[in-house]
Amino acid sequence: MKKTIRAALDAQPQAQLVEVSDSCSMLRNLMVPLRDGVALATDVYFPLDPALEDALPVVFERTPYGKHLPSRSELSADDPHVKSRAEVALHFVQQGYIVIFQDCRGCYASQGVFSKYINEAEDGFDTCTWIVAQPWSNGRIGTMGLSYAAHNQAALASLNAPGVVAMFLDSGGFSSAFQGGIRQGGAFEMKQATWALNRALELALARGDDDTAARLRQVDMQDWMSRSTEWSIGHSPLSAAPEYEAYFFEQWAQGNFDDYWRQAGLYAAGYYDNFPPAAMVHMSSWYDPYSRSASENYAGLRAVKQAPVHLILGPWIHGNRSFTYSGDADFGPSSTLDAYLGASFLDVRRQWFDRHLKQVQGATLSLPPVSIFVMGGGSGRRNAAGRIDHGGTWRTEQDWPIPGTQSGMFFLHGDGTLQRQPSAEEDFALQYRYDPHQPVPTIGGAVTSGEPYMFGGAFDQQESAQVFGATEPYRALAERDDVLVFESPILEHDVEVSGVVRARFWVASDCVDTDFTFKLIDLYPPSEDYPQGYALNLTDGILRARYRDSWENPSLMEPGKCYELSIEAFPISNLFLRGHRIRIDISSSNYPRFDCNPNTGEPDGASTRTEVATNRIFMDRQRPSHVVLPLAPARR
């Protein structure tokens, strides 16, 4: 192996040879050439074991966050120390792997201009082509990585990158960025703004661009977030970083599902047939923006591939697989991935690659096709950390959606109840006024990269000083005039809801366009710890009304006319205990998770004015608005 290291260094003398340990060396900043002449900075970690002279399998990760910087998720339940890239690499190198970390285009030491997500498919494909051609590679590649690094895996797989035989996608890998990660239901995810500001500042500091860094530090993001309907190119919190501002507004303005959203890297669902015949794990969590991607990728790829495909969905927020809590809810010591699989995440991936990259017989990791954590079943008491004990257990299945799941229809009634039978009213609707300047604030959910303006996880749906956009006197969201609340009777039996939650509403508005949102809530009864009860958010959905009939060809509404809408929320799994209630909240905003619809019908990201909308939800015999809950079968 030392000979091949020396040969690689001779071929690129500008690279640095770094001794990581007595068993591992690294070639830092090997520049991998791409088809358009750009070169990407790449660190290659080699074992120094004299017995390893043959070519070896490669573990590969591409990141925009700095290949030399620690990944915040590289820790375990037993060891909260965040590991460096070298520590992670050493874990695999000592088991006979070569490990590669690469900076994405336009990031840190790599050349080119960064345009979020757009170049990753071809750049990843070209790098895999380079890897399999190296004398130290045996032509077998395993990919790994969290979030953006998971998107990168799905991107290169969409073009059938050479050599890829095993993949472990953690919280990412867009099945469709148009429906989860950048947009959802026609609305735009404002985390893209906070992410861009933070990354632009990070990169400016890394490059020693003090002027840009100073301008970005002066941005009053709280002020900008309070008036996002006024943003435009050159007049936004990102104006000091033009390349970030350019791609941000490009994605905000692309409101229709067109060829932009069908690109490799943004739309794995359109490329499943192209994916390599690789063994895959798609892992995400209920409070992660990529639970929909993971579950759709699992179902779509399992249907067309012979290699094993697995799905893991836990109760965590984005990447926090070794924590027992999400937001203000705790799920118990068995809820971590470490506890479920009996190993740290590093060991889990190493065993996965041993089995599928090295083809080691008797490798210890054995996964069922589907592993989901069913939340709920806890005591409901406040624990020592101040969180509600929501509890939960793991459930293993042979497929997703869970075979035998029944669709349970729950109808909205004018008295605020949620019933199994539709209303007998002949002509009835409830209405509220939605003001884009006073939106319903985001309190938890499938959120990441939005701190301190929004936080992911489960929370009591109660305004507080920590909630962006909340004002005194802080109220429960159920008390807002622009939120309609529907509650089931007190449950006489436990009810498990596991799968995708959908809503079918009949609506009208006095504006030409507006949004409709709904949220599924597990409503706890009053208790000693929570005298007012506890409204624990589970999942939610949104639809921009102009897309009610077509994502490709939107059409504005006729004010006052009734329309039928279908809204899909992200998947969820929760056990509603006897004594609880199932609650649905309906409104027209969820900010700053999603951009505020100005109600004017103007193009996204280019509004010049706003209107207050009076929106109606019908719930009568002819227009039986309802939600459809996936009622899971009893466990085998």
XYZ file of C-alpha atoms in Angstrom:
636
model
C 0.000 0.000 0.000
C 2.912 2.372 0.678
C 3.929 2.050 -2.969
C 0.510 3.102 -4.184
C 0.489 6.033 -1.758
C 3.832 7.183 -3.094
C 2.607 6.781 -6.668
C -0.461 8.887 -5.922
C 1.700 11.599 -4.354
C 4.112 11.578 -7.284
C 1.158 12.061 -9.651
C -0.041 15.088 -7.650
C 2.952 16.565 -5.824
C 0.841 19.500 -4.565
C -1.037 17.090 -2.290
C 0.206 16.656 1.253
C 1.125 13.372 2.929
C -0.098 13.426 6.533
C 0.570 10.760 9.151
C -2.742 10.221 10.956
C -1.537 7.397 13.184
C 0.963 4.568 13.087
C -1.609 2.600 11.087
C -2.984 5.294 8.765
C -1.745 7.988 6.393
C -3.720 10.590 4.492
C -3.149 12.298 1.170
C -4.662 15.738 1.687
C -6.104 17.783 -1.174
C -5.704 15.419 -4.061
C -7.437 17.349 -6.853
C -9.906 15.144 -8.725
C -10.558 16.427 -12.279
C -14.156 16.684 -13.521
C -15.575 16.729 -17.046
C -15.784 20.540 -17.158
C -12.190 21.135 -15.990
C -13.054 21.946 -12.367
C -11.078 19.965 -9.764
C -12.400 18.899 -6.361
C -10.239 18.721 -3.248
C -10.202 15.182 -1.897
C -8.634 13.581 1.195
C -7.722 9.895 0.889
C -6.971 7.843 4.017
C -4.861 4.684 3.537
C -4.000 1.821 5.898
C -0.308 1.249 6.530
C -0.596 -2.442 7.409
C 2.255 -4.165 5.497
C -0.051 -7.128 4.878
C -2.441 -4.916 2.880
C -0.672 -4.492 -0.448
C -3.637 -5.351 -2.624
C -6.213 -2.862 -3.842
C -8.948 -2.230 -1.264
C -12.626 -1.223 -1.138
C -13.394 2.473 -0.662
C -15.749 4.221 1.768
C -16.697 7.558 0.207
C -18.416 10.737 1.441
C -18.932 14.086 -0.310
C -19.735 17.152 1.802
C -20.189 20.936 1.531
C -19.352 21.318 5.226
C -15.583 20.899 5.021
C -13.958 17.512 4.532
C -11.464 18.467 7.249
C -14.125 19.519 9.779
C -16.008 17.251 12.213
C -19.561 16.215 11.371
C -21.761 17.128 14.347
C -23.553 13.775 14.127
C -20.451 11.587 14.424
C -21.032 10.597 18.016
C -22.822 7.848 19.889
C -25.153 7.454 22.840
C -22.277 6.105 24.952
C -19.704 8.644 23.730
C -21.056 12.180 23.112
C -17.630 13.310 21.879
C -17.958 14.538 18.281
C -15.355 12.666 16.269
C -13.027 14.294 13.773
C -12.921 13.149 10.157
C -9.611 11.467 10.910
C -11.144 9.504 13.805
C -14.028 8.388 11.596
C -11.660 7.401 8.797
C -9.393 5.510 11.188
C -12.329 3.374 12.323
C -12.708 2.033 8.762
C -9.057 2.101 7.753
C -8.130 -0.198 10.630
C -10.583 -2.726 9.182
C -8.991 -2.710 5.727
C -10.804 0.123 3.933
C -9.627 3.214 2.112
C -11.683 6.252 3.157
C -12.320 9.322 1.002
C -13.800 12.657 2.031
C -14.334 15.297 -0.661
C -15.307 18.977 -0.631
C -18.226 19.763 -2.933
C -17.772 22.146 -5.835
C -17.207 25.724 -4.685
C -16.674 24.672 -1.055
C -13.477 25.099 0.961
C -10.501 23.752 -1.050
C -12.472 22.707 -4.131
C -12.662 24.764 -7.295
C -15.775 26.052 -9.022
C -18.935 27.928 -8.021
C -21.345 26.467 -5.502
C -24.968 26.118 -6.627
C -26.806 24.109 -4.020
C -27.600 20.522 -5.098
C -27.370 21.189 -8.852
C -23.912 19.811 -9.718
C -23.726 16.912 -7.289
C -24.904 14.128 -9.615
C -22.259 14.652 -12.293
C -19.546 15.618 -9.795
C -20.192 12.463 -7.784
C -20.296 10.304 -10.913
C -16.981 11.724 -12.157
C -15.325 11.173 -8.780
C -16.488 7.540 -8.662
C -15.082 7.096 -12.178
C -11.773 8.464 -10.893
C -11.816 6.213 -7.800
C -12.339 2.934 -9.650
C -9.442 3.823 -11.976
C -6.931 4.228 -9.122
C -4.422 1.408 -8.490
C -5.290 1.339 -4.771
C -9.013 0.805 -5.443
C -10.497 -2.654 -6.029
C -13.411 -1.049 -7.852
C -15.930 -1.430 -5.008
C -17.291 1.734 -3.388
C -19.514 2.206 -0.362
C -21.102 5.641 0.129
C -22.167 7.219 3.398
C -23.103 10.563 4.872
C -25.756 12.625 6.624
C -28.094 15.221 5.156
C -26.381 16.978 2.226
C -23.950 14.065 2.044
C -26.973 11.743 1.746
C -28.385 13.947 -1.029
C -25.011 13.526 -2.734
C -25.338 9.746 -2.545
C -28.750 9.702 -4.224
C -27.477 12.198 -6.795
C -24.526 10.080 -7.993
C -26.659 6.931 -7.818
C -29.226 8.569 -10.097
C -26.593 8.499 -12.846
C -25.517 4.931 -11.994
C -22.069 5.961 -10.792
C -19.501 3.189 -11.370
C -18.319 0.978 -8.536
C -21.097 1.745 -6.055
C -22.156 -1.507 -4.372
C -23.272 -0.359 -0.898
C -24.956 2.820 0.363
C -26.017 4.140 3.759
C -28.143 7.264 3.324
C -28.723 9.068 6.613
C -31.464 11.722 6.606
C -31.377 12.740 2.987
C -31.420 11.745 -0.668
C -34.292 13.693 -2.243
C -37.006 11.469 -3.657
C -38.381 14.814 -4.851
C -36.973 18.079 -3.555
C -40.149 19.688 -4.904
C -42.129 17.845 -2.218
C -39.694 17.736 0.666
C -36.463 19.586 1.423
C -36.840 22.692 -0.759
C -40.569 22.914 -1.383
C -43.649 21.103 -0.099
C -47.186 21.321 -1.418
C -46.163 24.300 -3.547
C -44.798 26.271 -0.573
C -41.100 27.105 -0.137
C -39.068 25.991 2.894
C -37.492 29.042 4.509
C -34.740 26.949 6.112
C -33.025 27.426 2.760
C -32.453 31.088 3.707
C -31.025 30.441 7.164
C -28.870 27.596 5.826
C -27.495 29.798 3.041
C -26.648 32.666 5.382
C -24.793 30.404 7.817
C -22.882 28.547 5.082
C -21.943 31.735 3.224
C -20.508 33.203 6.429
C -18.659 29.973 7.228
C -17.090 29.850 3.780
C -16.137 33.535 3.803
C -14.321 33.031 7.103
C -12.585 29.904 5.810
C -11.356 31.772 2.744
C -10.208 34.815 4.683
C -12.756 37.057 2.941
C -13.077 39.470 5.826
C -15.170 42.011 3.920
C -17.895 39.518 2.990
C -17.811 37.979 6.446
C -18.274 41.401 8.062
C -21.255 42.200 5.808
C -22.879 38.852 6.527
C -22.367 39.280 10.267
C -24.206 42.600 10.098
C -27.328 40.956 8.659
C -30.260 41.295 11.061
C -31.874 37.979 10.163
C -34.649 38.386 12.705
C -35.726 41.588 11.002
C -35.491 40.020 7.544
C -37.508 36.982 8.631
C -40.238 39.257 9.946
C -40.754 40.724 6.445
C -39.925 37.946 4.005
C -42.659 39.013 1.571
C -40.431 42.018 0.753
C -37.337 40.101 -0.343
C -35.903 40.401 -3.849
C -32.539 39.809 -5.534
C -30.192 42.501 -4.281
C -32.520 43.205 -1.361
C -32.346 40.144 0.861
C -30.300 38.819 3.783
C -28.102 37.013 1.234
C -27.163 40.001 -0.914
C -23.605 40.027 0.471
C -23.109 36.496 -0.951
C -24.316 36.747 -4.579
C -23.751 33.077 -5.520
C -25.874 31.948 -2.564
C -28.510 34.583 -3.251
C -28.670 33.535 -6.909
C -29.437 29.854 -6.316
C -31.773 30.704 -3.407
C -34.019 32.905 -5.534
C -33.793 30.484 -8.439
C -35.250 27.726 -6.261
C -37.815 30.032 -4.660
C -39.025 31.281 -8.034
C -39.299 27.774 -9.544
C -42.818 27.297 -8.274
C -44.001 24.785 -10.888
C -42.866 21.180 -11.161
C -40.851 21.336 -14.380
C -37.522 20.117 -15.784
C -35.635 22.034 -13.112
C -37.115 19.781 -10.424
C -36.610 16.644 -12.527
C -32.822 16.973 -12.514
C -30.682 14.165 -11.141
C -29.892 15.146 -7.580
C -33.307 16.693 -6.949
C -35.580 13.870 -8.077
C -34.407 10.348 -7.290
C -37.937 9.092 -7.976
C -37.373 9.755 -11.661
C -34.135 7.736 -11.718
C -34.823 4.583 -9.714
C -34.216 2.376 -12.758
C -30.781 4.009 -13.142
C -29.626 3.318 -9.596
C -26.717 0.850 -9.322
C -27.481 -2.644 -7.991
C -26.267 -1.603 -4.553
C -27.373 -2.728 -1.100
C -28.984 0.313 0.534
C -30.179 1.639 3.874
C -32.498 4.643 3.806
C -32.667 6.105 7.310
C -34.549 9.129 8.578
C -36.844 10.118 11.443
C -40.303 11.470 12.134
C -39.097 14.981 12.929
C -36.682 15.115 10.001
C -37.415 16.886 6.677
C -36.417 13.705 4.823
C -38.744 11.037 6.235
C -40.772 11.287 3.038
C -37.633 10.931 0.898
C -36.425 7.895 2.838
C -39.754 6.074 2.740
C -40.416 6.874 -0.930
C -36.891 5.883 -1.933
C -37.239 2.622 -0.051
C -40.563 1.740 -1.700
C -39.512 2.867 -5.178
C -36.132 1.137 -5.193
C -37.278 -2.075 -3.555
C -39.816 -2.431 -6.348
C -37.166 -2.357 -9.099
C -33.940 -3.636 -7.500
C -32.764 -7.114 -6.532
C -30.165 -5.978 -3.991
C -31.399 -5.562 -0.394
C -33.055 -2.241 0.448
C -33.833 -1.317 4.059
C -35.787 1.466 5.755
C -35.197 2.827 9.269
C -37.409 5.581 10.708
C -36.781 6.713 14.289
C -38.304 9.383 16.546
C -35.420 11.844 16.251
C -34.821 15.262 14.774
C -32.385 15.604 11.866
C -29.330 13.396 12.427
C -29.838 12.976 16.185
C -30.100 9.183 16.083
C -28.236 8.794 19.407
C -30.562 11.057 21.422
C -33.669 9.836 23.249
C -35.589 13.089 22.740
C -36.816 15.379 19.991
C -37.698 18.872 21.061
C -39.703 18.645 24.272
C -40.632 14.945 24.089
C -38.601 11.997 25.335
C -39.059 8.532 23.853
C -37.092 6.434 26.317
C -33.685 4.727 26.362
C -34.638 2.144 23.723
C -35.356 4.852 21.123
C -31.775 5.490 19.983
C -30.326 3.713 16.979
C -27.485 2.514 19.210
C -29.936 0.788 21.551
C -31.999 -0.697 18.728
C -29.075 -2.188 16.794
C -26.804 -2.806 19.770
C -23.875 -0.873 18.324
C -22.594 2.639 17.760
C -23.400 4.248 14.415
C -19.775 3.842 13.364
C -19.936 0.116 14.039
C -23.315 -0.173 12.318
C -21.924 1.298 9.103
C -18.711 -0.708 9.323
C -20.713 -3.919 9.696
C -22.950 -2.868 6.794
C -19.904 -2.345 4.573
C -18.287 -5.574 5.793
C -21.370 -7.468 4.677
C -22.001 -5.746 1.356
C -18.750 -4.073 0.329
C -16.303 -6.729 1.480
C -18.858 -9.563 1.311
C -17.712 -10.875 4.679
C -19.616 -14.030 5.541
C -21.277 -13.900 8.931
C -21.066 -10.118 9.321
C -23.009 -9.342 12.466
C -25.397 -6.615 11.250
C -28.755 -8.049 10.265
C -31.599 -5.679 9.433
C -35.261 -6.421 8.755
C -36.611 -4.738 5.625
C -38.390 -2.071 7.681
C -37.717 -0.757 11.187
C -39.950 1.990 12.546
C -40.206 3.504 15.999
C -43.837 3.770 17.089
C -43.995 6.826 19.324
C -46.366 6.976 22.284
C -47.264 4.778 25.198
C -45.265 6.659 27.824
C -46.441 7.903 31.191
C -47.055 11.468 30.050
C -45.193 12.743 33.114
C -42.525 15.416 33.021
C -39.125 13.737 33.370
C -36.053 14.998 35.202
C -34.917 16.879 32.086
C -38.250 18.710 31.911
C -39.574 16.810 28.888
C -42.803 14.890 28.536
C -42.366 11.115 28.672
C -44.052 10.165 25.390
C -42.332 6.771 25.143
C -42.507 4.306 22.275
C -41.266 0.979 20.918
C -39.611 -0.360 17.774
C -41.686 -2.255 15.230
C -40.220 -4.415 12.455
C -42.068 -5.084 9.215
C -41.522 -6.734 5.854
C -42.556 -3.701 3.829
C -43.675 -0.085 3.837
C -46.454 0.970 3.882
C -47.156 -1.643 6.562
C -49.138 -4.503 4.986
C -52.672 -4.638 6.311
C -52.915 -0.931 7.122
C -56.489 0.381 6.933
C -57.518 3.889 5.890
C -59.499 5.499 8.693
C -61.605 8.510 7.719
C -62.129 11.160 10.397
C -64.612 13.900 9.453
C -64.671 17.541 10.510
C -67.837 18.720 12.241
C -69.055 22.239 12.830
C -68.961 21.852 16.605
C -65.178 21.280 16.491
C -65.344 17.512 16.804
C -63.593 14.901 14.687
C -65.949 11.999 14.034
C -65.878 8.703 12.143
C -69.149 9.659 10.395
C -69.635 12.730 8.160
C -71.765 15.663 9.186
C -75.470 15.619 8.310
C -75.515 19.400 7.807
C -76.827 20.556 4.438
C -74.742 23.699 4.026
C -72.085 24.519 6.600
C -68.601 26.036 6.721
C -66.253 27.564 9.272
C -64.031 30.483 8.304
C -61.043 32.442 9.531
C -58.891 35.330 8.311
C -55.283 34.694 7.284
C -52.980 37.713 7.383
C -49.527 37.118 5.790
C -48.097 39.668 8.237
C -49.376 37.729 11.263
C -48.814 34.064 10.354
C -49.258 31.085 12.637
C -45.799 30.521 14.141
C -43.889 27.299 13.623
C -43.725 25.258 16.833
C -41.662 22.152 16.118
C -42.175 19.644 13.337
C -39.892 18.235 10.654
C -37.506 21.183 10.793
C -33.750 21.580 10.527
C -31.203 24.327 9.793
C -33.593 27.040 10.944
C -32.344 27.870 14.437
C -32.971 30.171 16.259
C -36.137 30.989 14.303
C -37.578 27.498 14.247
C -36.737 24.215 15.937
C -37.494 20.631 14.993
C -39.209 18.109 17.207
C -42.280 17.596 19.351
C -43.607 20.478 21.433
C -46.754 21.488 23.229
C -48.511 23.727 20.700
C -48.223 26.750 22.912
C -46.664 30.109 22.065
C -43.801 31.338 24.236
C -40.983 33.858 24.217
C -38.816 31.249 22.465
C -41.210 30.944 19.496
C -40.390 33.254 16.599
C -43.368 35.425 15.708
C -45.239 34.795 18.956
C -46.537 37.833 20.801
C -47.798 38.483 24.302
C -50.027 37.325 25.817
C -48.639 34.001 24.647
C -51.494 31.695 23.701
C -52.036 28.117 22.758
C -52.246 27.877 18.979
C -55.748 26.458 19.456
C -56.810 29.852 20.829
C -55.781 31.801 17.737
C -58.566 33.183 15.567
C -56.828 31.874 12.429
C -56.639 28.235 13.606
C -59.570 25.812 13.393
C -59.384 22.915 15.863
C -61.121 19.542 15.611
C -60.870 16.900 18.345
C -62.003 13.296 18.474
C -63.982 12.021 21.430
C -61.827 10.635 24.235
C -60.363 7.404 22.893
C -61.747 4.261 24.462
C -58.993 2.090 22.984
C -55.384 2.601 21.887
C -55.060 3.592 18.218
C -51.823 3.181 16.252
C -51.387 5.505 13.277
C -48.433 4.458 11.087
C -48.000 5.742 7.556
C -48.814 8.781 5.436
C -51.565 11.093 6.712
C -53.743 12.775 4.095
C -56.436 15.443 4.205
C -59.303 16.055 1.805
C -60.881 19.472 2.283
C -63.537 21.476 0.470
C -62.505 25.128 0.678
C -63.158 28.622 -0.598
C -61.369 31.953 -0.291
C -62.026 35.569 -1.182
C -58.515 35.703 -2.703
C -57.183 34.194 -5.929
C -54.585 32.137 -4.085
C -53.867 31.131 -0.507
C -52.428 28.226 1.474
C -54.148 25.582 3.571
C -52.324 23.698 6.335
C -53.233 20.895 8.693
C -51.465 19.366 11.670
C -51.968 16.021 13.428
C -51.727 16.256 17.218
C -51.750 13.734 20.069
C -53.802 15.549 22.713
C -53.008 14.476 26.274
C -55.620 14.899 28.993
C -54.907 17.337 31.847
C -52.506 15.980 34.463
C -50.575 17.065 37.525
C -47.554 17.978 35.390
C -49.596 19.501 32.555
C -52.812 20.933 34.041
C -53.971 22.228 30.637
C -53.144 18.970 28.900
C -50.418 18.661 26.280
C -50.889 19.069 22.500
C -47.997 17.106 21.002
C -47.463 17.750 17.281
C -46.836 14.675 15.115
C -46.881 15.670 11.442
C -48.303 18.374 9.197
C -48.985 19.234 5.580
C -49.472 22.298 3.388
C -50.935 23.056 -0.035
C -50.719 26.247 -2.068
C -54.201 26.317 -3.556
C -53.099 27.161 -7.096
C -51.577 23.641 -7.263
C -54.793 21.863 -6.253
C -55.170 20.186 -9.671
C -51.646 20.149 -11.111
C -48.069 20.688 -9.957
C -47.030 21.492 -13.529
C -49.867 23.840 -14.522
C -51.202 25.809 -11.557
C -54.410 27.802 -11.787
C -55.701 30.603 -9.595
C -58.994 30.375 -7.743
C -62.184 32.236 -8.418
C -62.958 34.136 -5.210
C -65.898 32.610 -3.375
C -65.948 29.384 -5.397
C -65.676 26.031 -3.611
C -62.733 23.762 -4.493
C -61.683 20.306 -3.391
C -58.104 19.964 -2.122
C -55.917 16.993 -1.207
C -52.998 17.595 1.163
C -50.345 15.034 2.066
C -48.347 15.237 5.273
C -45.067 13.489 5.998
C -45.281 9.906 7.315
C -45.625 9.283 11.019
C -46.003 6.471 13.547
C -47.704 7.107 16.872
C -49.743 5.189 19.402
C -52.657 7.322 20.631
C -53.367 5.953 24.077
C -56.768 5.302 25.553
C -57.858 8.520 27.275
C -56.153 10.763 24.702
C -57.772 12.576 21.781
C -56.779 12.807 18.120
C -56.668 16.461 17.109
C -56.446 18.221 13.749
C -55.500 21.908 13.485
C -56.262 23.738 10.228
C -54.959 27.123 9.136
C -53.195 28.840 6.237
C -49.655 29.400 7.474
C -46.798 27.734 9.328
C -44.033 30.332 9.437
C -41.076 30.450 9.222
C -41.062 26.808 8.198
C -42.830 27.766 4.956
C -42.961 31.083 3.138
C -46.116 33.125 3.655
C -48.509 33.151 0.733
C -49.251 36.836 -0.038
C -52.691 35.706 -1.345
C -52.250 37.763 -4.521
C -51.380 35.040 -7.029
C -48.051 36.699 -7.840
C -45.026 34.491 -8.688
C -43.248 32.936 -5.730
C -40.445 35.005 -4.286
C -41.539 38.100 -6.210
C -44.550 39.490 -4.381
C -45.159 43.240 -4.476
C -48.116 43.350 -2.074
C -50.169 41.217 0.294
C -53.867 40.710 0.945
C -55.688 39.327 3.952
C -57.660 36.233 2.975
C -60.930 35.048 4.437
C -60.766 31.264 4.030
C -63.576 28.771 4.538
C -63.599 25.028 5.224
C -66.813 23.217 4.341
C -68.048 20.298 6.442
C -71.471 19.161 5.359
C -73.231 16.286 3.668
C -72.149 17.313 0.161
C -68.649 18.519 1.135
C -67.451 16.188 3.907
C -63.976 17.520 4.688
C -61.916 14.876 6.459
C -58.495 13.441 7.189
C -57.419 9.899 6.365
C -55.307 8.215 9.040
C -53.356 5.003 8.310
C -54.560 2.647 11.029
C -51.879 0.021 11.556
C -52.738 -3.643 12.031
C -51.935 -5.387 15.286
C -48.337 -6.497 15.548
C -47.545 -10.071 14.699
